[in-house]
PDB file of C-alpha atoms in Angstrom:
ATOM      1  CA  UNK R   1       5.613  19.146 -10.920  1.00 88.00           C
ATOM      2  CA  UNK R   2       2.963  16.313  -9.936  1.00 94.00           C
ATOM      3  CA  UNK R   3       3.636  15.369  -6.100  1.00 96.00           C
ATOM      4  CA  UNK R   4       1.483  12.652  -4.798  1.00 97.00           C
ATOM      5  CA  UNK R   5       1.074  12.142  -0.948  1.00 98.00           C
ATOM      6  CA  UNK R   6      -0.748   8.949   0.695  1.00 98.00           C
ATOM      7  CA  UNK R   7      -2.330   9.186   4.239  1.00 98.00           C
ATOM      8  CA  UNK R   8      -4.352   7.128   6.376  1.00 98.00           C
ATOM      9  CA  UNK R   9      -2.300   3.965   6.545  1.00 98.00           C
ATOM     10  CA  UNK R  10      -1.740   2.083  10.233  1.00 98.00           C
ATOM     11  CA  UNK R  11      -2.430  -0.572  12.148  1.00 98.00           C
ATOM     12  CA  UNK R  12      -6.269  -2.179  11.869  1.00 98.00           C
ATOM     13  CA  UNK R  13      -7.524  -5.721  13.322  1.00 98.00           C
ATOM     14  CA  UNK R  14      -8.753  -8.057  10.735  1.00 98.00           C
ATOM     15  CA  UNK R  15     -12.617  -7.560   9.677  1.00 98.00           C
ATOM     16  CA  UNK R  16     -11.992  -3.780  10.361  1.00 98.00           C
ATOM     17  CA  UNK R  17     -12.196  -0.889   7.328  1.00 98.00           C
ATOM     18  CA  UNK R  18      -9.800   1.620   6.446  1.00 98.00           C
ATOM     19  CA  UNK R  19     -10.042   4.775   4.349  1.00 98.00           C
ATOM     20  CA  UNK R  20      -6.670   5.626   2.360  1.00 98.00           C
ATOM     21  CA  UNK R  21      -6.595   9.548   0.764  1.00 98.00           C
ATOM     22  CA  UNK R  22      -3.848  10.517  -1.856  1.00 98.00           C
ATOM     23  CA  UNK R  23      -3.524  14.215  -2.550  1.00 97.00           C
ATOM     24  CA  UNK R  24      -1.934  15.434  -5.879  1.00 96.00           C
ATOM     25  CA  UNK R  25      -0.854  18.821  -5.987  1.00 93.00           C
ATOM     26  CA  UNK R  26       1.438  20.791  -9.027  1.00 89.00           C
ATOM     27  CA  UNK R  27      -0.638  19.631 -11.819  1.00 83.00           C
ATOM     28  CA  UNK R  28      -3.677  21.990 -13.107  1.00 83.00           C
ATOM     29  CA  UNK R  29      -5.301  19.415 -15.547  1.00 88.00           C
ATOM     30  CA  UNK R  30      -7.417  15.604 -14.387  1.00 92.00           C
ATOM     31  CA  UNK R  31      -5.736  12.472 -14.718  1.00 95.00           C
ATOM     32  CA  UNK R  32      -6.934   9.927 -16.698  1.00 96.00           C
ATOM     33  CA  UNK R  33      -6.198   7.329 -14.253  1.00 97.00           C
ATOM     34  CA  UNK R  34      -5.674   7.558 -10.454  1.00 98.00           C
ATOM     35  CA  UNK R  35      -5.672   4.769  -7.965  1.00 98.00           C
ATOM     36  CA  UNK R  36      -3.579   2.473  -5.832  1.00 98.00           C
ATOM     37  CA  UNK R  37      -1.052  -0.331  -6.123  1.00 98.00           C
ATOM     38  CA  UNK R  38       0.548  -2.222  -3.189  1.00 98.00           C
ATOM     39  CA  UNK R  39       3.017  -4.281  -2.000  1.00 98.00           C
ATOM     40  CA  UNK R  40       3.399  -6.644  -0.038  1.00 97.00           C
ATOM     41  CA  UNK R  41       6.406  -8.418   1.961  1.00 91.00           C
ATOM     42  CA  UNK R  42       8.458 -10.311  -0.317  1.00 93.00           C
ATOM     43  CA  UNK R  43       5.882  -9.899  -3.338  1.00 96.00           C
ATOM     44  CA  UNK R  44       6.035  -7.616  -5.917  1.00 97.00           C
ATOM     45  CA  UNK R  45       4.110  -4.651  -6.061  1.00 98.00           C
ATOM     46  CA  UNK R  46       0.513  -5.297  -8.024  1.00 98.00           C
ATOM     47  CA  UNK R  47      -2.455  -3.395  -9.020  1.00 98.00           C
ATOM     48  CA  UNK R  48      -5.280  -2.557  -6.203  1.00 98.00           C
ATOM     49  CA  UNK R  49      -8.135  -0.296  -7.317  1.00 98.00           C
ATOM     50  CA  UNK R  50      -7.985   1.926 -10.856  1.00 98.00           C
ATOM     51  CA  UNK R  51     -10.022   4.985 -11.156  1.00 98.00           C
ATOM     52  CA  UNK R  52     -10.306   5.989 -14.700  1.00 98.00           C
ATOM     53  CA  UNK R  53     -11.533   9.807 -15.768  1.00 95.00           C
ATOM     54  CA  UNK R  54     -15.072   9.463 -15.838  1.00 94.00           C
ATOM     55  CA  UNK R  55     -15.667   6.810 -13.482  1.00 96.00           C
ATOM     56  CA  UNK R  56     -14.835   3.247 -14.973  1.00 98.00           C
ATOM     57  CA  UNK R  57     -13.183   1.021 -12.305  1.00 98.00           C
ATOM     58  CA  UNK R  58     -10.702  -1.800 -12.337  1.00 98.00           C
ATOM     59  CA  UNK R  59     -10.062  -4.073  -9.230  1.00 98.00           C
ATOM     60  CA  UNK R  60      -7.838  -6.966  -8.509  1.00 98.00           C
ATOM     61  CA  UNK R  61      -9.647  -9.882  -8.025  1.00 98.00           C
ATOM     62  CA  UNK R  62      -8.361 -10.385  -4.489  1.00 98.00           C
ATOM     63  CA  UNK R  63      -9.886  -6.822  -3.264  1.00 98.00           C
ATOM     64  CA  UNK R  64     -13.213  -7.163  -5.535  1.00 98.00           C
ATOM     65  CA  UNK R  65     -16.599  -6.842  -3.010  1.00 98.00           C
ATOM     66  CA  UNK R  66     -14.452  -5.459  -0.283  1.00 98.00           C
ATOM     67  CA  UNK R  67     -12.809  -2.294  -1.447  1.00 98.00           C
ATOM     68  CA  UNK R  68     -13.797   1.004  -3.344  1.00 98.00           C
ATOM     69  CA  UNK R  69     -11.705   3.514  -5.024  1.00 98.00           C
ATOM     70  CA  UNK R  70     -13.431   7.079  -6.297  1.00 98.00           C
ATOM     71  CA  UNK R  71     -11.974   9.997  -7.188  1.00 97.00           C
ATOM     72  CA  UNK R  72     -12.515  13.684  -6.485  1.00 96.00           C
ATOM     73  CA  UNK R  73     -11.173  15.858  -9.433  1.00 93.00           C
ATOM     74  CA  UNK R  74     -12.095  19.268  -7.858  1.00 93.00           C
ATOM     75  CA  UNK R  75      -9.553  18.343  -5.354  1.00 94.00           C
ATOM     76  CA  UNK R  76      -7.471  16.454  -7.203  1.00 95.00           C
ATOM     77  CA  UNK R  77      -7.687  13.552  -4.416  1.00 97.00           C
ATOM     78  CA  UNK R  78      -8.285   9.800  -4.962  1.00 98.00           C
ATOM     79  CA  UNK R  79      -9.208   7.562  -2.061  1.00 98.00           C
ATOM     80  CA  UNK R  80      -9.764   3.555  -1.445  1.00 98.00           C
ATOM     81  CA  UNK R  81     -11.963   2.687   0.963  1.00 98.00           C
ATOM     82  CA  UNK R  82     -11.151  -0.642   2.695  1.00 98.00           C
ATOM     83  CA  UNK R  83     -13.799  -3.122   4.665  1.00 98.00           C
ATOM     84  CA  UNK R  84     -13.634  -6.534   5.960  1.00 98.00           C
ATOM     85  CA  UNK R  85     -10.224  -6.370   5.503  1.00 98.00           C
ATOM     86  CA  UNK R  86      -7.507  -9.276   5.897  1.00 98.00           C
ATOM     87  CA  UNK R  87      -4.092  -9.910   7.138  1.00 98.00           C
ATOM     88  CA  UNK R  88      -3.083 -10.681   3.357  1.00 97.00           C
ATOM     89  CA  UNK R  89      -3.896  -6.865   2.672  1.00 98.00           C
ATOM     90  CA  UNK R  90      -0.788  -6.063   4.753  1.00 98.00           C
ATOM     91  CA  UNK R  91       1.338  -3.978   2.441  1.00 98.00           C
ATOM     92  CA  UNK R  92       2.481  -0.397   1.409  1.00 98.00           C
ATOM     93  CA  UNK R  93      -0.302   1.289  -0.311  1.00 98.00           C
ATOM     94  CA  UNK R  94       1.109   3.707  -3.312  1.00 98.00           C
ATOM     95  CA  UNK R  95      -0.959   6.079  -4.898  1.00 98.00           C
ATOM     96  CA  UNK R  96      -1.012   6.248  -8.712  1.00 98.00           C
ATOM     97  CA  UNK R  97      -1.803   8.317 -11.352  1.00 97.00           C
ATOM     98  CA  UNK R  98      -1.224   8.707 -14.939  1.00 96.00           C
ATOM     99  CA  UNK R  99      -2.020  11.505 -17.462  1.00 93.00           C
ATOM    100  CA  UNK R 100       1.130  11.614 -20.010  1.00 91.00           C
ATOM    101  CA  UNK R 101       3.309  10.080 -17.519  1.00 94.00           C
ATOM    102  CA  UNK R 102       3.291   7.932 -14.479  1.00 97.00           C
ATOM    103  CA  UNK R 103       3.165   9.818 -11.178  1.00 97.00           C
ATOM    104  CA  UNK R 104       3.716   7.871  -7.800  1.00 98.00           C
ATOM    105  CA  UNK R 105       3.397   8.360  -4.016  1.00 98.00           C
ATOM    106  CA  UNK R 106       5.686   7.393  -1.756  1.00 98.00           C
ATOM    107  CA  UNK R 107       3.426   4.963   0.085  1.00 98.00           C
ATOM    108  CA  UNK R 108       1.820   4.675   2.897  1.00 98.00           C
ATOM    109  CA  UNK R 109       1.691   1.282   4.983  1.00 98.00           C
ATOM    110  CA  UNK R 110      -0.916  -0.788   5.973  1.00 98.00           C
ATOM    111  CA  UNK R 111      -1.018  -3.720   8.602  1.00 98.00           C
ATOM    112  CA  UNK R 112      -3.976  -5.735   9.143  1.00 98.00           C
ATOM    113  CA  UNK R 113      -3.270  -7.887  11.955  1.00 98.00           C
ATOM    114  CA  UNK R 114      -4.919 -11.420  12.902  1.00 93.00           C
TER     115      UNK R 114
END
């Protein structure tokens, strides 16, 4: 049973960086995607960073320049390094991941503050 857990979400000042971790645990095999959607206040949730197995990345266009996703499949972690962030990052940051299914954290939330 794939369990994913986010950490490293809190309170940062504008301009500031931020490094999000998401550790899966129950599955024995990679992922073929891993990464992190958000959402925030009053918007629905959207796509962040995408990880694919062997490397290739996906970004929203609003995030592109300032953050990084990478993965780490002999821990089975995934991670999104945040800089020069902005209040309009604020949000709850879910882990994803997808092999034959969806898998999803349960968030962890981020405020960047002005």
């Amino acid at each position: 049973q794939v369990q994913l857990v986010e950490s490293g979400g809190r309170l940062v000042q504008a301009g500031g960086s931020l490094r999000l971790a998401c550790a899966a645990s129950g599955s024995n095999f990679a992922f073929n995607l891993m990464g992190w959607y958000r959402q925030a206040p009053g918007k629905q949730r959207e796509l962040v960073a995408i990880v694919a197995y062997g490397g290739s990345t996906t970004y929203a266009d609003s995030v592109k320049g300032r953050f990084t996703v990478s993965r780490d499949d002999t821990r089975d972690m995934v991670y999104l390094q945040m800089n020069s962030l902005k209040p309009e990052d604020t949000g709850i940051y879910y882990c994803y991941t997808q092999r034959t299914e969806d898998y999803w954290g349960r968030g962890t939330p981020v405020t960047v503050s002005s």
